[in-house]
Coordinates of C-alpha atoms and ligand atoms in Angstrom, one line a residue:
X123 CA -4.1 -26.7 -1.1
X124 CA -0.8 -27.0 0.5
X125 CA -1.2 -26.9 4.9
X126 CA 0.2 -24.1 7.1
X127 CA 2.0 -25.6 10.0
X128 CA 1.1 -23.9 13.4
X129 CA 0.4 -20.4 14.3
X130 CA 0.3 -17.6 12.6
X131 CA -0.3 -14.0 14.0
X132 CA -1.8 -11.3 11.4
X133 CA -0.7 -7.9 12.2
X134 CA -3.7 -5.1 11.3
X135 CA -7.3 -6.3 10.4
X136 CA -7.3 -4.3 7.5
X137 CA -9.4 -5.9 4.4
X138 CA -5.5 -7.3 3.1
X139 CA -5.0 -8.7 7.2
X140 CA -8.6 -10.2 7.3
X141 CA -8.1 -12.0 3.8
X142 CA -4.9 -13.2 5.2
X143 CA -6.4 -14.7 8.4
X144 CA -9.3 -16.2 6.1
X145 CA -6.8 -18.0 3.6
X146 CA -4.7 -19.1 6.3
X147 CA -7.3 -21.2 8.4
X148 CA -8.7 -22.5 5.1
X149 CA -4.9 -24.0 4.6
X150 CA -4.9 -25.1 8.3
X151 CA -3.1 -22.9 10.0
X152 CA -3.9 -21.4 13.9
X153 CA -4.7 -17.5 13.4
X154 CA -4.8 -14.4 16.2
X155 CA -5.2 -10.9 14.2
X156 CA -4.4 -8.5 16.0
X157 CA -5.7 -5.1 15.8
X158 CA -4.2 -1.8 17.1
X159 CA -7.9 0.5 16.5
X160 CA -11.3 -0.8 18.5
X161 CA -13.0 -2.6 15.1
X162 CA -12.0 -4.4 12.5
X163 CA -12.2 -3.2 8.4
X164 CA -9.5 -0.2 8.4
X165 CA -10.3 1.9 5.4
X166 CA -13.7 -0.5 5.0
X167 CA -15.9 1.7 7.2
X168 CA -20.2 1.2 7.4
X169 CA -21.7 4.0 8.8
X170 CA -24.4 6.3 9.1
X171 CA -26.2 9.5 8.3
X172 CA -29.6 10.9 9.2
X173 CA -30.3 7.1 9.7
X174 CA -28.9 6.1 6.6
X175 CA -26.5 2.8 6.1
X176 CA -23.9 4.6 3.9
X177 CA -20.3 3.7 3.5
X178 CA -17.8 6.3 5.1
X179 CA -14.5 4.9 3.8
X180 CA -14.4 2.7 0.2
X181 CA -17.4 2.5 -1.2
X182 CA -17.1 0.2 -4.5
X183 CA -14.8 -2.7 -5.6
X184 CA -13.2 -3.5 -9.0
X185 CA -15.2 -6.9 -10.0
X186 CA -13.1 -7.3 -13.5
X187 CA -10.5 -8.9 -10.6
X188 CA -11.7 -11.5 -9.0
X189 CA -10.2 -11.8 -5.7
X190 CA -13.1 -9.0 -4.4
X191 CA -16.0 -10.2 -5.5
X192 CA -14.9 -14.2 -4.7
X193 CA -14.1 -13.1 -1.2
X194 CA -17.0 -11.4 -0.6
X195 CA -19.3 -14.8 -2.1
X196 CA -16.9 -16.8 0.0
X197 CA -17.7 -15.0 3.4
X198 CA -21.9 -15.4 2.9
X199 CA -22.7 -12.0 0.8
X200 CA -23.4 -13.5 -2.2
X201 CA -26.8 -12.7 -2.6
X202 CA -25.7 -9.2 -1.3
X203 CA -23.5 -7.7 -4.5
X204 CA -25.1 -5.2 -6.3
X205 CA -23.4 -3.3 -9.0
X206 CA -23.7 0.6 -9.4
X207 CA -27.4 1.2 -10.7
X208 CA -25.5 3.4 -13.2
X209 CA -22.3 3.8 -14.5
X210 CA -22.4 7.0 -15.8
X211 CA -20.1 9.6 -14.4
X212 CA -19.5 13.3 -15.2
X213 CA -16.4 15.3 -15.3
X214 CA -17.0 19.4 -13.5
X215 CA -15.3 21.0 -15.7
X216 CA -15.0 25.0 -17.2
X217 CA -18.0 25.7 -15.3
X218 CA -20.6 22.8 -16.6
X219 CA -20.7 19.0 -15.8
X220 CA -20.1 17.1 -18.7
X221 CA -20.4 13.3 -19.6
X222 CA -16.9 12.0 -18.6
X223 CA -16.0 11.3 -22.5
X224 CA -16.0 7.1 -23.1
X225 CA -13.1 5.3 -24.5
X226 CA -10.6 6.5 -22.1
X227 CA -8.1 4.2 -19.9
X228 CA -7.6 5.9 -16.4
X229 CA -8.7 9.1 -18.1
X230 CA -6.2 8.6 -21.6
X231 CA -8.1 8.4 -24.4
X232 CA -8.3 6.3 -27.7
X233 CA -9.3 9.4 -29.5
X234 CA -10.1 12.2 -29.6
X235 CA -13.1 12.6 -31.1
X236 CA -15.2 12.2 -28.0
X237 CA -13.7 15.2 -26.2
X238 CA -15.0 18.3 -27.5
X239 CA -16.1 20.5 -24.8
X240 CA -14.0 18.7 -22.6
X241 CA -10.4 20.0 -24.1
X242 CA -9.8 23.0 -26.1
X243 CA -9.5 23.3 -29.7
X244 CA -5.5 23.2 -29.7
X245 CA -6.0 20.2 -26.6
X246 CA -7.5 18.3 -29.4
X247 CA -5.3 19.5 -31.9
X248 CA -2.4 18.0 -29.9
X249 CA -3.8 14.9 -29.4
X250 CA -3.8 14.0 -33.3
X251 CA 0.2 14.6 -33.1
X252 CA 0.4 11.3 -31.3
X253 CA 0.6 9.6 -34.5
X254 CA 3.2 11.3 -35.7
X255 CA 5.3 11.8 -32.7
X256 CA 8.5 9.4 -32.5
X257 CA 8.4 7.1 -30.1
X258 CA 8.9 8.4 -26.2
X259 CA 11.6 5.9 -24.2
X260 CA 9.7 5.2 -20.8
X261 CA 13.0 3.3 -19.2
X262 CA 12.5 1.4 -15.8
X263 CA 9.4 3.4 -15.2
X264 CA 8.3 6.7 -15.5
X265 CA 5.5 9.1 -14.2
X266 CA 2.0 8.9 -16.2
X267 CA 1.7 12.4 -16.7
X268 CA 5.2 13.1 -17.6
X269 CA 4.6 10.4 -20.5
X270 CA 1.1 11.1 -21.1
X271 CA 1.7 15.4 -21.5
X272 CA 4.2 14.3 -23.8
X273 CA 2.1 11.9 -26.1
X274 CA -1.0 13.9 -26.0
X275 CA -0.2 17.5 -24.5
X276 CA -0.8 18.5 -21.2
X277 CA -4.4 19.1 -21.1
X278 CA -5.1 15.4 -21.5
X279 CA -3.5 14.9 -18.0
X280 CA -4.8 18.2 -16.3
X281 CA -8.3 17.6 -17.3
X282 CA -8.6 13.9 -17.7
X283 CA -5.9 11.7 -16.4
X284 CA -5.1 13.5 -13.2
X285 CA -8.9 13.9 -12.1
X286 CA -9.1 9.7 -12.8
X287 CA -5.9 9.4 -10.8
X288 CA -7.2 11.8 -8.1
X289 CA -10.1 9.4 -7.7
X290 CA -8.0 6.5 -7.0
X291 CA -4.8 7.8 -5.8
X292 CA -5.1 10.9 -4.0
X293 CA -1.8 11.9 -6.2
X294 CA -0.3 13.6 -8.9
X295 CA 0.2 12.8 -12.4
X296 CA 3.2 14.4 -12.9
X297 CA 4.7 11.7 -9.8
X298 CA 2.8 8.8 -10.2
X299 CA 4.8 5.4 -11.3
X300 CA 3.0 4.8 -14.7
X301 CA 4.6 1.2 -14.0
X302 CA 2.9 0.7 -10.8
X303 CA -0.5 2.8 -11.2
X304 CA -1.3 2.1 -14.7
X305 CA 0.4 -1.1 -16.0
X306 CA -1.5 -1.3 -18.9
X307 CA -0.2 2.0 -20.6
X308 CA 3.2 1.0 -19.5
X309 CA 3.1 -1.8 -21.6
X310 CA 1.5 -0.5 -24.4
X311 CA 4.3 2.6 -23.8
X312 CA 7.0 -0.3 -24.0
X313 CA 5.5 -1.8 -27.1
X314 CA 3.7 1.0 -29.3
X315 CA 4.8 4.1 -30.5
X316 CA 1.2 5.9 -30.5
X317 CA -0.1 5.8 -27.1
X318 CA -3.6 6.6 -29.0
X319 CA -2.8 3.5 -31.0
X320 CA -2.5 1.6 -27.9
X321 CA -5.2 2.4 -26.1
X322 CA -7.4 1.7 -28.7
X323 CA -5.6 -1.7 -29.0
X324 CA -6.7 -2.4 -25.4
X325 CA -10.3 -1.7 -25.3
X326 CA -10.4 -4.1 -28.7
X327 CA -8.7 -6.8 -26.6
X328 CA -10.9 -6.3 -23.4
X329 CA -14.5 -6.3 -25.6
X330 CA -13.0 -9.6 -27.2
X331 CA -12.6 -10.6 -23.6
X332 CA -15.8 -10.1 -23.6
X333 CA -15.4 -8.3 -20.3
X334 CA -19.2 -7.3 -20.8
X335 CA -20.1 -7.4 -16.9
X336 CA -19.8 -4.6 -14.2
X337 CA -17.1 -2.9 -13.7
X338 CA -17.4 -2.1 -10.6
X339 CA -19.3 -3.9 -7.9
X340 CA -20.7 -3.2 -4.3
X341 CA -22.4 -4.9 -1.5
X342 CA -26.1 -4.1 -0.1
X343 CA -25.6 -2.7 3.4
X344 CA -21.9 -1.2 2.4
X345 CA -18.6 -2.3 1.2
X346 CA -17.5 -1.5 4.8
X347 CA -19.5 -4.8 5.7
X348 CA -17.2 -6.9 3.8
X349 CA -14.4 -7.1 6.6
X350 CA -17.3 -7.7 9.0
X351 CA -18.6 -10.9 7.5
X352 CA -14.6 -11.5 6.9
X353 CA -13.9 -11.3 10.0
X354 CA -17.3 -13.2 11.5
X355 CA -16.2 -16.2 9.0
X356 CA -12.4 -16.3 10.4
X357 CA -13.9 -16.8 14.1
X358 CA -16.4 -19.7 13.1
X359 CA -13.2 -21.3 11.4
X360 CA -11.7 -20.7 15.3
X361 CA -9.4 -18.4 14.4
X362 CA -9.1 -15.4 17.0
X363 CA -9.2 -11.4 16.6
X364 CA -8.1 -9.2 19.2
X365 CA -8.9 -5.4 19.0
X366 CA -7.4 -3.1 20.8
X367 CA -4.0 -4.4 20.7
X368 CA -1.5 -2.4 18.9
X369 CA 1.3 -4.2 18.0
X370 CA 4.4 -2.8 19.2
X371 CA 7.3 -5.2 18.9
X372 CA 8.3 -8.1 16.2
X373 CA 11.3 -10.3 17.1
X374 CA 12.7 -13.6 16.1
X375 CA 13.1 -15.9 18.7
X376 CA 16.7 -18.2 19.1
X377 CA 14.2 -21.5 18.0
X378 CA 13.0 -19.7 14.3
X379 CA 10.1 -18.3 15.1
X380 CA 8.6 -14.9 16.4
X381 CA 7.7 -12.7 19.0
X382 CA 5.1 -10.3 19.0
X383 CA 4.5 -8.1 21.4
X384 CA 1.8 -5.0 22.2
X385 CA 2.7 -3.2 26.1
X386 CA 2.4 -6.2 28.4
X387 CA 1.2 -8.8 26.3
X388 CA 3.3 -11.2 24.2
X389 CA 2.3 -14.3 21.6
X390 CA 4.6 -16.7 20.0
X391 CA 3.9 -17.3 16.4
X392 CA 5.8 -19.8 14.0
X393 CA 5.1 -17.2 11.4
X394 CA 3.7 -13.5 10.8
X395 CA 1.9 -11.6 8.4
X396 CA 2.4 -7.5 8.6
X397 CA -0.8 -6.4 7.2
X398 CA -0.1 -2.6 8.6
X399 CA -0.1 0.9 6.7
X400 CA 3.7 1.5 5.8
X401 CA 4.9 4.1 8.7
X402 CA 4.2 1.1 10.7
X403 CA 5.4 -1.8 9.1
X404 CA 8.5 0.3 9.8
X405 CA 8.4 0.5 13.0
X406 CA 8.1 -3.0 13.4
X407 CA 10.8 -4.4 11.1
X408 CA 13.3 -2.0 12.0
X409 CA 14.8 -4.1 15.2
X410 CA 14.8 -7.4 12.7
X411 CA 15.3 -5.9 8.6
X412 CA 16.3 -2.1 9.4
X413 CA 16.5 -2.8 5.1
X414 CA 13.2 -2.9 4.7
X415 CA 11.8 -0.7 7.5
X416 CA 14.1 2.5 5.8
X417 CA 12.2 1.2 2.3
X418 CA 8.9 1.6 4.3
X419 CA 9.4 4.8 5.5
X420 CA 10.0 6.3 2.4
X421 CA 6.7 5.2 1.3
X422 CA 4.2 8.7 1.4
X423 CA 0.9 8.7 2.1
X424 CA -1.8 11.3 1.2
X425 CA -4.5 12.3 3.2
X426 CA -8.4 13.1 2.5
X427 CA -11.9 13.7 4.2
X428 CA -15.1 12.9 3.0
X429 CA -18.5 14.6 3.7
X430 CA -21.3 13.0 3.5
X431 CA -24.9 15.0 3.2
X432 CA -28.0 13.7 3.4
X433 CA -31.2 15.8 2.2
X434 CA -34.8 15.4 1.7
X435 CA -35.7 14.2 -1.2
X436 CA -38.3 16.1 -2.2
X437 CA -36.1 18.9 -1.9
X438 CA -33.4 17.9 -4.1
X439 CA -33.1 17.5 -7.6
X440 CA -29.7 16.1 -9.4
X441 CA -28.3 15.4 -12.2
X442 CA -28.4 11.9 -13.4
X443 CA -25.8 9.5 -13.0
X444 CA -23.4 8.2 -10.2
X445 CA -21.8 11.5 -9.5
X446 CA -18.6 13.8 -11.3
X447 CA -14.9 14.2 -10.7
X448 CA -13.1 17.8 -10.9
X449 CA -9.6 18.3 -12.7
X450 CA -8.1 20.1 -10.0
X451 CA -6.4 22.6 -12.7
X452 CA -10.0 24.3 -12.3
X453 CA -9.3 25.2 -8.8
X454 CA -12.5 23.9 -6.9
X455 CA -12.5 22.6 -3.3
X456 CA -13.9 19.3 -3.9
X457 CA -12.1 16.8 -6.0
X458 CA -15.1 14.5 -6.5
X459 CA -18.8 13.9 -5.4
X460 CA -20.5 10.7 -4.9
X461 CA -24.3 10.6 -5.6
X462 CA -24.8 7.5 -3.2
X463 CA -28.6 7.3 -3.8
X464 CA -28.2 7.3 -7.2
X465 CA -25.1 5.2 -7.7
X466 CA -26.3 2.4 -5.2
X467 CA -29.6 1.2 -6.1
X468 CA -29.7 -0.1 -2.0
X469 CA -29.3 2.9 -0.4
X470 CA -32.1 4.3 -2.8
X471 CA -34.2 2.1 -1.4
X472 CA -33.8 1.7 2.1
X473 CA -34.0 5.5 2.4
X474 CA -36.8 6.1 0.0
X475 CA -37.0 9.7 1.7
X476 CA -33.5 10.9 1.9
X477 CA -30.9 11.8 -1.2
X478 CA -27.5 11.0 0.3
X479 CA -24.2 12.5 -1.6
X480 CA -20.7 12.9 -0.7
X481 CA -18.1 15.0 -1.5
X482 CA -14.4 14.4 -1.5
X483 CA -11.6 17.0 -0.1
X484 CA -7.5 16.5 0.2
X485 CA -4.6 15.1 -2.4
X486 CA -0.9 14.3 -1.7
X487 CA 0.7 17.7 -0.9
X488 CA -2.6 19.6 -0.3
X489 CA -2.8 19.8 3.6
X490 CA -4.7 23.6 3.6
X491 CA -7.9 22.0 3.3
X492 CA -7.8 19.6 5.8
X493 CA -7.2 21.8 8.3
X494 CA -10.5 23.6 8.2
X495 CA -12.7 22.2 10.7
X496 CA -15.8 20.0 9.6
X497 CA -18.7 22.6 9.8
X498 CA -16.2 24.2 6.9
X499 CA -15.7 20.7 5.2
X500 CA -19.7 20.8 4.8
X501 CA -19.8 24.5 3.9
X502 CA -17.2 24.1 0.9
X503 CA -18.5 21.0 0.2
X504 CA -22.2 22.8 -0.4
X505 CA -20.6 25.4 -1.8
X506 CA -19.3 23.6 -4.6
X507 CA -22.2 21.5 -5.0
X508 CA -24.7 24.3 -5.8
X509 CA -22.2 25.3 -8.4
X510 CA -22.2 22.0 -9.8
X511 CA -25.6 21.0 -9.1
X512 CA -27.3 23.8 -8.4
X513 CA -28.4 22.1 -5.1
X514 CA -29.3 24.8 -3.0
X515 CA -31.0 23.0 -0.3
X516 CA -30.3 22.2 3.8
X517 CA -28.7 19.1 4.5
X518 CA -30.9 17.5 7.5
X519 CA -27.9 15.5 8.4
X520 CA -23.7 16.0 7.3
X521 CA -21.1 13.7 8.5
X522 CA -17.2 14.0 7.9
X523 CA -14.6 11.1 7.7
X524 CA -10.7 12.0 7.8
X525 CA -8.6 9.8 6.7
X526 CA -5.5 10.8 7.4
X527 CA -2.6 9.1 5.6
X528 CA -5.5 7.2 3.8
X529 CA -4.0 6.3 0.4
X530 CA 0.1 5.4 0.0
X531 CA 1.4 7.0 -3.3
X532 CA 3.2 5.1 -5.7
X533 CA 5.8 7.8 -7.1
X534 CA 7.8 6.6 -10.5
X535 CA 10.5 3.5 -9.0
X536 CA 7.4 1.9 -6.2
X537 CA 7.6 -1.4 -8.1
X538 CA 11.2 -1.5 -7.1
X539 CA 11.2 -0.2 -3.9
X540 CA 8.5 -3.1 -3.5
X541 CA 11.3 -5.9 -4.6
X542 CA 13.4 -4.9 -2.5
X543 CA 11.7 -4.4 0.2
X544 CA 10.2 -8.1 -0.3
X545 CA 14.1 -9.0 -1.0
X546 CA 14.7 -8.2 2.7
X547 CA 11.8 -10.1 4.0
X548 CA 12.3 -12.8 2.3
X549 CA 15.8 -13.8 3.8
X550 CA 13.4 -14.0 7.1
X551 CA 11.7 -17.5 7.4
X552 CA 8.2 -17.1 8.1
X553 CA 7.6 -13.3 7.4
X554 CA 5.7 -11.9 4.8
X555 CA 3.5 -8.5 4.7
X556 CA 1.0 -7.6 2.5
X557 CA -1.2 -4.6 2.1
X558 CA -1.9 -1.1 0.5
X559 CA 1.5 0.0 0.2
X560 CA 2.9 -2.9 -1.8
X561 CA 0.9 -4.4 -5.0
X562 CA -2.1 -1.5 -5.4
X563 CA -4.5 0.3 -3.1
X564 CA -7.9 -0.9 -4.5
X565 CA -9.3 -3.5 -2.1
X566 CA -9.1 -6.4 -4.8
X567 CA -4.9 -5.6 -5.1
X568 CA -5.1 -6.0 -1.0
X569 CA -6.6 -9.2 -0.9
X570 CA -4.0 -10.7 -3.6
X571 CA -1.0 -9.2 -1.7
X572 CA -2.6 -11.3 1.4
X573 CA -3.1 -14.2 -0.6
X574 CA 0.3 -14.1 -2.1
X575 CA 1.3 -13.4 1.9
X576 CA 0.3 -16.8 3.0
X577 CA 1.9 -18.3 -0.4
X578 CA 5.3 -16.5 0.7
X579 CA 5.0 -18.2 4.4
X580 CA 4.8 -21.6 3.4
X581 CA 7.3 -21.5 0.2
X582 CA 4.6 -21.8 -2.6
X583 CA 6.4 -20.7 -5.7
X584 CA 4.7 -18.3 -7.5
X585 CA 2.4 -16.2 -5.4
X586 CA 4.3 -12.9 -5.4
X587 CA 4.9 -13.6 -9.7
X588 CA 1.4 -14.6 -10.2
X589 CA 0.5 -10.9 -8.0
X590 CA 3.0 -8.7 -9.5
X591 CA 1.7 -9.6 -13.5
X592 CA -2.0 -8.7 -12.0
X593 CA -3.3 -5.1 -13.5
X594 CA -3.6 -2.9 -10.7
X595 CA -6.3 -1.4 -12.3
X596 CA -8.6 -2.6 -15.1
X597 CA -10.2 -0.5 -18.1
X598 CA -12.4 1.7 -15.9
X599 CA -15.3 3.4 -16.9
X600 CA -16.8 5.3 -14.1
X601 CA -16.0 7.7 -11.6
X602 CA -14.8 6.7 -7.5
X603 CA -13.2 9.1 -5.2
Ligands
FAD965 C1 -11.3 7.4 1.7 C2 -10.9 6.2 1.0 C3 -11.8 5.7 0.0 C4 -11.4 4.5 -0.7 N1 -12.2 4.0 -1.7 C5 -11.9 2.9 -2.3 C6 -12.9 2.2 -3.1 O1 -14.0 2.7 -3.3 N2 -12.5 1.1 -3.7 C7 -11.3 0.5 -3.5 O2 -11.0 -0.6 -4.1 N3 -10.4 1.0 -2.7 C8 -10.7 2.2 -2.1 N4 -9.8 2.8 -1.2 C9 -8.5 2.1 -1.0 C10 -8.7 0.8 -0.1 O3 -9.8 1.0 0.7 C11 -7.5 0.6 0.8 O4 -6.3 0.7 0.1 C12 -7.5 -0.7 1.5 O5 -8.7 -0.9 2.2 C13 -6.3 -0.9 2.5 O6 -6.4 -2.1 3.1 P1 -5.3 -2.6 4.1 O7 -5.8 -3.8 4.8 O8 -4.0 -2.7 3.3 O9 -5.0 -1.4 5.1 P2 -5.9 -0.7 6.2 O10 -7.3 -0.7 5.8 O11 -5.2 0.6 6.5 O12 -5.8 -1.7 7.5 C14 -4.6 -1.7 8.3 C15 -5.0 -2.0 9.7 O13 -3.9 -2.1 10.5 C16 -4.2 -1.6 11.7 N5 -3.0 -1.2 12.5 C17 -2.2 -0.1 12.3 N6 -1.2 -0.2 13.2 C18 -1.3 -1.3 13.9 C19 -0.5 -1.9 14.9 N7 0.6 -1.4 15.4 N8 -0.9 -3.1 15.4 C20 -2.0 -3.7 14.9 N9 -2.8 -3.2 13.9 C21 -2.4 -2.0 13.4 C22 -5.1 -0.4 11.4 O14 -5.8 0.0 12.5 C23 -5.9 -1.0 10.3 O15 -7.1 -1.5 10.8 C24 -10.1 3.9 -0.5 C25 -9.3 4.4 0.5 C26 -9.7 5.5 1.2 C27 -8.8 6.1 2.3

């Protein structure tokens, strides 16, 4: 492993800043993060309700990457992953909750054989015209639903593909890159006629992979205390976290290096990671790459709440399985519940008398809901759930989370807007930024853009290549929010 001359200042202690920090004292380097709010973890958030250690931001972690799951072993918590105690998921749909059908990539499926109930008769019937249809030109990029409705008719995305991306995204199908959200379908869109076809070809490849292990993967306590033992394992290596300290100005000094400033307080850094949501990235490149800051403010963000309820167990009754996601074409409030004590085998049994769910509220472009106050957040939240559920009972504790501009949306051209906006770094020595809004929002995504960060600041060739070739998102087989 190659050294890092000097200091470095991280900017944000985000997961993506706190893997930064953590890869750059490994190589050597002298690290201060700084961080604007008054803890450490951004969207990684432990928590609790009635008494209850629940996670109130993220909640699970793609383990068919590695870059989680290693950090996480790296920083102590081995002996701490657990995966979900069940996988299966259900979609609410046309009044009933349904198995979500298996065989799908983010939602599109290899067949449809497995989908009755879930589609209508003709939504099936359109499906089988996949094989016949001539091939659909998908260009540069283009968005997943717009390619997908016209594969396998519109009901595929309304009722499969868009609740999937909802989970993930926040966002809409019909504006989502498929290049940058789904990569796999955009290849098998460049290289196969039937999309069907292609899917299928994928799910072949992945079982002789033999990618047999969890999808998805948590952490006993809460995913929200990975940045915690991140951030514990940067100070023993003596590297230094400030919170409180919102970074307000970013300059190059005469000599090469940088100047960051926050009110009064200044540091001088030989180099500088910006590990900060897009609007503010922005703000501080605008006075050095005003290129790149008008890339980053183009970049939208959708916001969302979660509510958390906890009830007594012996007065709640749910259907099996780690919870449902809702197509929002059938026009409920919630876009997704979590059944925590069923999904996390941990929380089960720390809190052998409580059942704690959550619910999900909010996409890109749907601000209504999150206006409503949080005593309304729990009511629509229950009312959906008895729906659902039929879980009629009294919570004995709620709790909501806002996350306001939670989740940047990757509209059809983000992979571009991301090369250029690295094309205007890079003719900065010692700059790099990494993060949510560049390479994928799931956490493992984050951690590479970090790692390929620290590769950029010391002129490793390859990091951002290696990052860009990742699949943002492998096959995925249950539900998240
Ligand atoms: C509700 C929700 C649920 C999610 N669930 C999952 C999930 O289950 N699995 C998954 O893989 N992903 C999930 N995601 C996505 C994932 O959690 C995030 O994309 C990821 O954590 C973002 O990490 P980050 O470090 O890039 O940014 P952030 O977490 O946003 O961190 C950025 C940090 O920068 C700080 N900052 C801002 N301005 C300044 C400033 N001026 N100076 C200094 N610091 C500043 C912020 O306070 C923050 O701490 C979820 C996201 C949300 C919102």
């Amino acid at each position: 492993m190659r050294e890092v001359q000097g200091q470095v200042v991280v900017i944000g202690a985000g997961i993506a800043g706190l893997a930064a920090a953590h890869r750059l004292l490994e190589r050597g380097a002298r690290v201060t993060v700084l961080e604007a709010s008054d803890r450490v973890g951004g969207k990684l958030l432990p928590g609790e309700v009635a008494g209850a250690r629940v996670d109130l931001g993220a909640e699970s972690m793609l383990a068919r990457r590695p870059e989680a799951v290693a950090l996480a072993r790296a920083v102590g918590l081995a002996d701490r992953l657990q995966p979900p105690a069940t996988a299966t998921a259900s979609l609410w749909t046309r009044g009933t909750l349904r198995p979500f059908p298996k065989g799908h990539v983010m939602g599109v499926p290899g067949t449809a054989s497995a989908l009755a109930g879930v589609l209508s008769e003709e939504g099936l019937a359109r499906i089988e015209r996949d094989a016949e249809l001539p091939r659909t030109e998908v260009g540069d990029d283009v968005a997943v639903g717009e390619y997908v409705a016209e594969r396998l008719g519109r009901e595929v995305v309304d009722r499969l593909l868009e609740p999937m991306l909802g989970g993930v995204y926040a966002g809409d199908a019909y504006r989502i890159s498929m290049r940058s959200a789904v990569p796999q379908l955009f290849q098998v869109a460049r290289t196969h006629t039937s999309l069907t076809e292609g899917v299928r070809e994928l799910q072949a490849k992945a079982a002789a992979a033999q990618q047999t292990g969890p999808v998805f993967m948590g952490i006993r306590g809460g995913i929200g205390t990975l940045p915690l033992a991140v951030a514990d394992s940067v100070r023993a290596r003596g590297g230094e976290i400030l919170t409180r300290t919102p970074v307000t100005e970013l300059r190059r000094t005469p000599e090469g290096g940088w100047q960051v400033g926050s009110g009064e307080r200044e540091w001088r850094a030989d180099a500088v990671v910006v590990a900060a949501p897009a609007p503010v990235a922005a703000r501080l490149l605008r006075a050095e790459t005003p290129g790149a800051a008008a890339e980053l403010d183009a970049v939208e963000y959708a916001s969302m709440a979660l509510v958390t309820l906890a009830y007594r167990r012996d007065e709640t009754a749910l259907p099996d399985g780690s919870g449902f996601l809702v197509p929002p074409v059938d026009g409920r409030t919630i876009k997704a519940s979590t059944f925590a004590s069923q999904k996390w085998g941990w929380i089960a049994d720390d809190n052998p008398d409580l059942v704690v769910l959550r619910t999900s509220v909010g996409r890109y472009g749907e601000t209504e809901i999150l206006q409503r106050d949080d005593r309304e957040l729990v009511e629509v939240s229950r009312h959906d759930l008895k729906a659902a559920t039929g879980l009629d009972a009294t919570p004995v504790a709620t709790r909501v989370t806002r996350w306001d501009g939670g989740l940047p949306q990757y509209p059809v051209g983000h992979h571009a807007r991301v090369a250029r906006i690295r094309e205007h770094i890079a003719r900065l020595p010692g700059l790099a930024v990494c993060g949510a809004p560049y390479d994928g929002v799931g956490i493992p995504a984050c951690i590479a853009s970090a790692y390929a960060a620290v590769d950029q600041i010391h002129g490793d060739a390859g990091g951002v290549e290696e990052l860009t070739a990742h699949p943002v998102q492998s096959l995925h087989g249950g539900a998240g929010e």
